[in-house]
PDB file of C-alpha atoms in Angstrom:
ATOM      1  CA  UNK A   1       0.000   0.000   0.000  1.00 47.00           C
ATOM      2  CA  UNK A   2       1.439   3.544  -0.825  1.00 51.00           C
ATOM      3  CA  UNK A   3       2.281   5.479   1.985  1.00 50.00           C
ATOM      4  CA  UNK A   4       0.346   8.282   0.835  1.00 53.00           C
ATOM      5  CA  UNK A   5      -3.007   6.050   1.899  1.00 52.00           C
ATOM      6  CA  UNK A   6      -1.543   5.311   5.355  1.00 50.00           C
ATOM      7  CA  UNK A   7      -2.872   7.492   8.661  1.00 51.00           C
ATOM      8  CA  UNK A   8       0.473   9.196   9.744  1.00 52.00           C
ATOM      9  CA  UNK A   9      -0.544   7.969  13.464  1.00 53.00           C
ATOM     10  CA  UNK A  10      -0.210   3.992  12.371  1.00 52.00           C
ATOM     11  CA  UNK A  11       3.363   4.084  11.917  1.00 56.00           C
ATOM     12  CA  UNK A  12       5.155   2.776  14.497  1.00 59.00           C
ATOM     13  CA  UNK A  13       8.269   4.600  15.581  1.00 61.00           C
ATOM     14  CA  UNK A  14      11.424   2.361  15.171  1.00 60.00           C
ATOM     15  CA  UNK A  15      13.538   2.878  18.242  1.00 67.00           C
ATOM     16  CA  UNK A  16      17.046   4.289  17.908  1.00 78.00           C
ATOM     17  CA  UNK A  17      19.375   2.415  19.917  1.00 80.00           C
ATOM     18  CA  UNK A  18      22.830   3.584  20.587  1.00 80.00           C
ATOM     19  CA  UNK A  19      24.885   0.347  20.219  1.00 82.00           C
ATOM     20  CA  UNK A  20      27.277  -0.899  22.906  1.00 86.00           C
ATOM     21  CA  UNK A  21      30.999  -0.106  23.400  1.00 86.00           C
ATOM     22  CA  UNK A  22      32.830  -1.453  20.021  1.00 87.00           C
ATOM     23  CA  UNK A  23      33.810  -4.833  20.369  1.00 89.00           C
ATOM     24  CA  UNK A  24      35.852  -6.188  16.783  1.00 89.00           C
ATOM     25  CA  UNK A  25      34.253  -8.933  15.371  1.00 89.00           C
ATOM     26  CA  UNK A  26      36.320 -12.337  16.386  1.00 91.00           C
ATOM     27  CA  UNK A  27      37.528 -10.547  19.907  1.00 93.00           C
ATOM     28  CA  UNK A  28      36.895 -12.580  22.500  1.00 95.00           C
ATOM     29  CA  UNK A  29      34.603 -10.454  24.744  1.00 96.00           C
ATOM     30  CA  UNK A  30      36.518 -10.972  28.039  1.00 96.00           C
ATOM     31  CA  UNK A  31      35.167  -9.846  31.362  1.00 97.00           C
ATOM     32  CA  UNK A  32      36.184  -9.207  35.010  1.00 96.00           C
ATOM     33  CA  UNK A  33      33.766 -10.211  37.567  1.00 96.00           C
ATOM     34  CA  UNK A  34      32.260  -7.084  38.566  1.00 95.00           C
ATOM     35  CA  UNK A  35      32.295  -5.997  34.809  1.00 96.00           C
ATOM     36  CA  UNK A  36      29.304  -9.594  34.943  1.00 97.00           C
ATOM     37  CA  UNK A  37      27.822  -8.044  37.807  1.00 97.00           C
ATOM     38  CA  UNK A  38      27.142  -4.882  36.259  1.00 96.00           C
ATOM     39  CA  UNK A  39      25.930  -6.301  33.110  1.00 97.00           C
ATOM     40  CA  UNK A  40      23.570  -8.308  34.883  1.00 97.00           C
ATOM     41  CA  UNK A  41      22.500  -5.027  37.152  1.00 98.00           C
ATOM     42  CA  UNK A  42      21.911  -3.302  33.658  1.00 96.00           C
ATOM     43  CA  UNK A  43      19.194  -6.247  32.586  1.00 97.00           C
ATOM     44  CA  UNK A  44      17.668  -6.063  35.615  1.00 97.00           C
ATOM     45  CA  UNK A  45      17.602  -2.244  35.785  1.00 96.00           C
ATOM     46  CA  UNK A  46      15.879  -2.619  31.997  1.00 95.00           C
ATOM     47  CA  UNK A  47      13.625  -5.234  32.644  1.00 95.00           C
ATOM     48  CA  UNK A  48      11.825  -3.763  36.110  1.00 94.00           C
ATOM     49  CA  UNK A  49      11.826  -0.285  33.968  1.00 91.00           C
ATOM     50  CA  UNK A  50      10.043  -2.189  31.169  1.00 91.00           C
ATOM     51  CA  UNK A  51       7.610  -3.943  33.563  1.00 89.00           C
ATOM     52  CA  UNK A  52       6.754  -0.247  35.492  1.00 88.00           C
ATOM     53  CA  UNK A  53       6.249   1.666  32.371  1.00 85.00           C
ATOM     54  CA  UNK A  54       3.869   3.759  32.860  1.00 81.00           C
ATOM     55  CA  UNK A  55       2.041   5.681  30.228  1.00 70.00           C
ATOM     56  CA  UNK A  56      -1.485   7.221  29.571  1.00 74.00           C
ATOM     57  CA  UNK A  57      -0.700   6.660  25.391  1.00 84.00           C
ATOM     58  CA  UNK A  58      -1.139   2.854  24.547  1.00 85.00           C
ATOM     59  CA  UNK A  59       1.268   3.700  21.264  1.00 83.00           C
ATOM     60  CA  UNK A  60       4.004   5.793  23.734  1.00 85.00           C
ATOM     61  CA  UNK A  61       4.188   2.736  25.768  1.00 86.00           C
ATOM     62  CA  UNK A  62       4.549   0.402  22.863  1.00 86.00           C
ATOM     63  CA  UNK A  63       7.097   2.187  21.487  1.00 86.00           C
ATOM     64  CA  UNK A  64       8.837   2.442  24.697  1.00 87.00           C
ATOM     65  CA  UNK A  65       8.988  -0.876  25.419  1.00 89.00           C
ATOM     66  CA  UNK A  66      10.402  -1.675  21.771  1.00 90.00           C
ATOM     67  CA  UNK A  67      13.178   0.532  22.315  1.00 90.00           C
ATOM     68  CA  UNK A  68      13.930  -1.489  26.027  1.00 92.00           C
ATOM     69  CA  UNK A  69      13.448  -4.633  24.699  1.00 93.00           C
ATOM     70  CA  UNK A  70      16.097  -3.668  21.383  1.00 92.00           C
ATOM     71  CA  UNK A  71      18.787  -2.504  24.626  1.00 93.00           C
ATOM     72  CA  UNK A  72      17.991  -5.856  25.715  1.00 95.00           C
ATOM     73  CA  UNK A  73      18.469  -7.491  23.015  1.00 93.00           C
ATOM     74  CA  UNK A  74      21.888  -6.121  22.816  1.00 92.00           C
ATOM     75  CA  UNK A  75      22.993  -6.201  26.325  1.00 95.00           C
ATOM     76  CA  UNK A  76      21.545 -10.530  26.221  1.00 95.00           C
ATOM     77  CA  UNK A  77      24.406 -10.563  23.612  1.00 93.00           C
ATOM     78  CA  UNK A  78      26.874  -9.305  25.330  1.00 94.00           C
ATOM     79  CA  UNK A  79      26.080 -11.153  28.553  1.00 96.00           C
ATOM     80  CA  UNK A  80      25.830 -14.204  26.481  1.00 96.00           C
ATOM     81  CA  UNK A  81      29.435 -14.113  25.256  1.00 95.00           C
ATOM     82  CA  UNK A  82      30.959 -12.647  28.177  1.00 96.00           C
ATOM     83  CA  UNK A  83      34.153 -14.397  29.230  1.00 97.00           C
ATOM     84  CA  UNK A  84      34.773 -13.842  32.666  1.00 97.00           C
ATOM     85  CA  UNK A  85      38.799 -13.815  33.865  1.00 95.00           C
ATOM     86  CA  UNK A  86      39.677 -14.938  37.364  1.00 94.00           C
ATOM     87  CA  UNK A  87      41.966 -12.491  38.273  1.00 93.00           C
ATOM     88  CA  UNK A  88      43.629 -14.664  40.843  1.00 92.00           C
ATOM     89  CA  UNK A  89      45.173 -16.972  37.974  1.00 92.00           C
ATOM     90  CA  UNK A  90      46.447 -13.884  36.170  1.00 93.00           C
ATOM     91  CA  UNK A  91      50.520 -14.025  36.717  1.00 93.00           C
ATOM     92  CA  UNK A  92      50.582 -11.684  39.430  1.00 93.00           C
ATOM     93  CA  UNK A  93      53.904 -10.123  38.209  1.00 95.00           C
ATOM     94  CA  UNK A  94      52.828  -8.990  34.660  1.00 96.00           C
ATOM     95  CA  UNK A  95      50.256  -6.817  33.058  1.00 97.00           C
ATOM     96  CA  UNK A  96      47.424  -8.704  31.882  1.00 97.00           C
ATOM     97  CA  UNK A  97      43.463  -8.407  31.629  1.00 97.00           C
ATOM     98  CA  UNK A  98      42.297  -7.158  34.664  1.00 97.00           C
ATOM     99  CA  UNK A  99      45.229  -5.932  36.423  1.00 97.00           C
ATOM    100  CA  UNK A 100      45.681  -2.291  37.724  1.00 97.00           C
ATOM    101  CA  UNK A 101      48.595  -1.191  36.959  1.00 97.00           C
ATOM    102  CA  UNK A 102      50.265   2.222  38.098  1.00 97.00           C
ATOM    103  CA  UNK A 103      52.013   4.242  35.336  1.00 96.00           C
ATOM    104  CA  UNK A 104      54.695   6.913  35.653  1.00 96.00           C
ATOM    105  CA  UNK A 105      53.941   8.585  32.162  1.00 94.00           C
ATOM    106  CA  UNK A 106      56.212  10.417  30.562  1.00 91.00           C
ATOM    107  CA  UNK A 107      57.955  13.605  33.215  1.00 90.00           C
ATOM    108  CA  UNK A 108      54.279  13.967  35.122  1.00 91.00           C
ATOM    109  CA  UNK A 109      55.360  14.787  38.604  1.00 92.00           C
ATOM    110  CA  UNK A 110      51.946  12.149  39.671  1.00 95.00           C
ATOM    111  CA  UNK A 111      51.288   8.446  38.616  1.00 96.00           C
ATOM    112  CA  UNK A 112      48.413   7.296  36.965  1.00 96.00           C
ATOM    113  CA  UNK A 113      46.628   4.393  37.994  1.00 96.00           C
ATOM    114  CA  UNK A 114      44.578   2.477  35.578  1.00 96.00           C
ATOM    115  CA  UNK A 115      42.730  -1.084  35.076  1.00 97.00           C
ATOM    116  CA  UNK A 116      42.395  -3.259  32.053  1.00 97.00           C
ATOM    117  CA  UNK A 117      38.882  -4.150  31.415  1.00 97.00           C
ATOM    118  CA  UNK A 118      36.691  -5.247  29.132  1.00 96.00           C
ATOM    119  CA  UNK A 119      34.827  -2.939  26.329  1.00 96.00           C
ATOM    120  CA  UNK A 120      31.425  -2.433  28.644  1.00 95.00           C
ATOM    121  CA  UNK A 121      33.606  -1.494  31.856  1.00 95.00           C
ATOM    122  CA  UNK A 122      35.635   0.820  29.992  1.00 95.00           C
ATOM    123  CA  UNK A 123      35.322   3.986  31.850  1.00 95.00           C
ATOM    124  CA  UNK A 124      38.118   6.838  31.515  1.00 94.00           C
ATOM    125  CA  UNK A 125      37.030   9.233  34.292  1.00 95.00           C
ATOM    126  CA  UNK A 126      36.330   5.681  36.797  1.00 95.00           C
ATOM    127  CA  UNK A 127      40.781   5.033  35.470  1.00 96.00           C
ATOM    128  CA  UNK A 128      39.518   1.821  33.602  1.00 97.00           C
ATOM    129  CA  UNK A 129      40.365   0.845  30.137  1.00 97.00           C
ATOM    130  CA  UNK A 130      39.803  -1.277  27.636  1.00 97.00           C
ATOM    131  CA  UNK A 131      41.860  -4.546  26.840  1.00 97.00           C
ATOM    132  CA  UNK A 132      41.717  -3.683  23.248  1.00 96.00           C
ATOM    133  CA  UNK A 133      42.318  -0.111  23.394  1.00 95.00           C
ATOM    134  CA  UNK A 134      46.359   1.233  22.033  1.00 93.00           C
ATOM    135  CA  UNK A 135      47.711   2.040  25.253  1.00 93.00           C
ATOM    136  CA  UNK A 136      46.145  -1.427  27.205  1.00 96.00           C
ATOM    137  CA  UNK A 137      47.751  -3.331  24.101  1.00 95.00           C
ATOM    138  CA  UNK A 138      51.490  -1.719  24.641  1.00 95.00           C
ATOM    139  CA  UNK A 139      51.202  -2.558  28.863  1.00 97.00           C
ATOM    140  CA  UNK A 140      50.285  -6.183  28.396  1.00 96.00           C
ATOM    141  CA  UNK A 141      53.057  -8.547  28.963  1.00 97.00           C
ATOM    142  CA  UNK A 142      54.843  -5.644  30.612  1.00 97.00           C
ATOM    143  CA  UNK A 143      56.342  -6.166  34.432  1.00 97.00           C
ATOM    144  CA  UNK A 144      57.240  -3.411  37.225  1.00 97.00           C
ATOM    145  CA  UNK A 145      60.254  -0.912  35.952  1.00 95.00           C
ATOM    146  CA  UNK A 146      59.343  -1.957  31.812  1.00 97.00           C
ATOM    147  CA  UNK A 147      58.273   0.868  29.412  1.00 95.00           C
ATOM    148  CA  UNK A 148      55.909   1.163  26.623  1.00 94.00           C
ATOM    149  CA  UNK A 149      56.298   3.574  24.269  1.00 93.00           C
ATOM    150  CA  UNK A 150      52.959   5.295  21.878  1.00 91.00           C
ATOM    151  CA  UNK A 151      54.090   6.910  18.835  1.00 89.00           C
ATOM    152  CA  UNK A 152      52.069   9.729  18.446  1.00 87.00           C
ATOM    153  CA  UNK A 153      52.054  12.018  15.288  1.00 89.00           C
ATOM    154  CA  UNK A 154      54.482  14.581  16.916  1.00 89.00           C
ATOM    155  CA  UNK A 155      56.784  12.341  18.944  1.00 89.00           C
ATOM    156  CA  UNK A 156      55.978   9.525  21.804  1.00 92.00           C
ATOM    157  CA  UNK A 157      54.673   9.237  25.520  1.00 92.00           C
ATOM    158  CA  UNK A 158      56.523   7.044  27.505  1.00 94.00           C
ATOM    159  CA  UNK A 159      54.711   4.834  30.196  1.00 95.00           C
ATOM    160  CA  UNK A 160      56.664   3.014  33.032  1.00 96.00           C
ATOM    161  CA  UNK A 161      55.404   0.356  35.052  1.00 97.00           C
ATOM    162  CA  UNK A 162      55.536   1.024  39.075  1.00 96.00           C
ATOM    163  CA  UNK A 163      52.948  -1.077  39.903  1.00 97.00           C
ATOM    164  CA  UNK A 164      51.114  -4.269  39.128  1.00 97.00           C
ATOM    165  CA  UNK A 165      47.973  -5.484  41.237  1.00 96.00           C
ATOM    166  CA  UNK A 166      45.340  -7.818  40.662  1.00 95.00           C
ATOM    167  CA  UNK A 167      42.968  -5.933  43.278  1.00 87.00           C
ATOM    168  CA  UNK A 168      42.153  -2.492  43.864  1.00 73.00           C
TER     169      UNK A 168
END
């Protein structure tokens, strides 16, 4: 039927959903424990807002549970192929998922303390990164008193390892 015979109110409103942190296709999507927890938190947060929606439009509610049900969707995914790590087994002495290491970067007076995480944990401002992001791949493998070195387009930043721990 051409659109020009349908009532402009029928349509349903396709929900826009912003799609989760980038994870490369064939990247295992690894996990620490609490990064499970809070993916788990998230469905439940979604699925009690979904069941306590509450709206005096029949098509506002339909469309609002459409776009909770596509985050679902999405976050089920993630959840699904989640890998957790047990931090304990991690060698203790080297930088690997989940560690938080603590970096001396280049002549800042102050060190830097960050954790390796995986691509839904990934928080900047909370000092956690991602296990595929540049600077997580140059620490891995990397023990106290190493450096790793980024190029960057006008020179490099050097990071030294002080500290390794496998527990904040």
């Amino acid at each position: 039927m051409s659109r020009g015979f349908v009532k402009e109110d029928d349509q349903e409103e396709v929900p826009m959903v912003p799609p989760r942190a980038d994870l490369p296709s064939g990247i295992i999507n690894y996990v620490t424990p609490i990064g499970l927890d809070a993916l788990l938190q998230e469905r439940e947060t979604l699925i009690s807002e979904r069941e306590h929606l509450d709206s005096i439009n029949e098509k506002e509610k339909r469309i609002a549970t459409n776009h909770i049900n596509a985050k679902l969707q999405l976050l089920n995914n993630r959840i699904a192929t989640a890998k957790v790590m047990n931090l304990e087994k991690q060698p203790q002495n080297e930088v690997r998922f989940g560690a938080f290491v603590t970096l001396k970067i280049g002549d800042a007076p102050t060190l830097q303390k960050y954790q390796i995480v995986g691509v839904d944990e990934a928080d900047i401002a909370k000092g956690k990164i991602a296990f595929i992001s540049p600077i997580a791949k140059l620490l891995v493998n990397k023990k106290v008193g190493d450096q790793a070195i980024l190029k960057l387009a006008h020179g490099e930043r050097v990071f030294e390892i002080i500290d390794i721990s496998y527990s904040s």
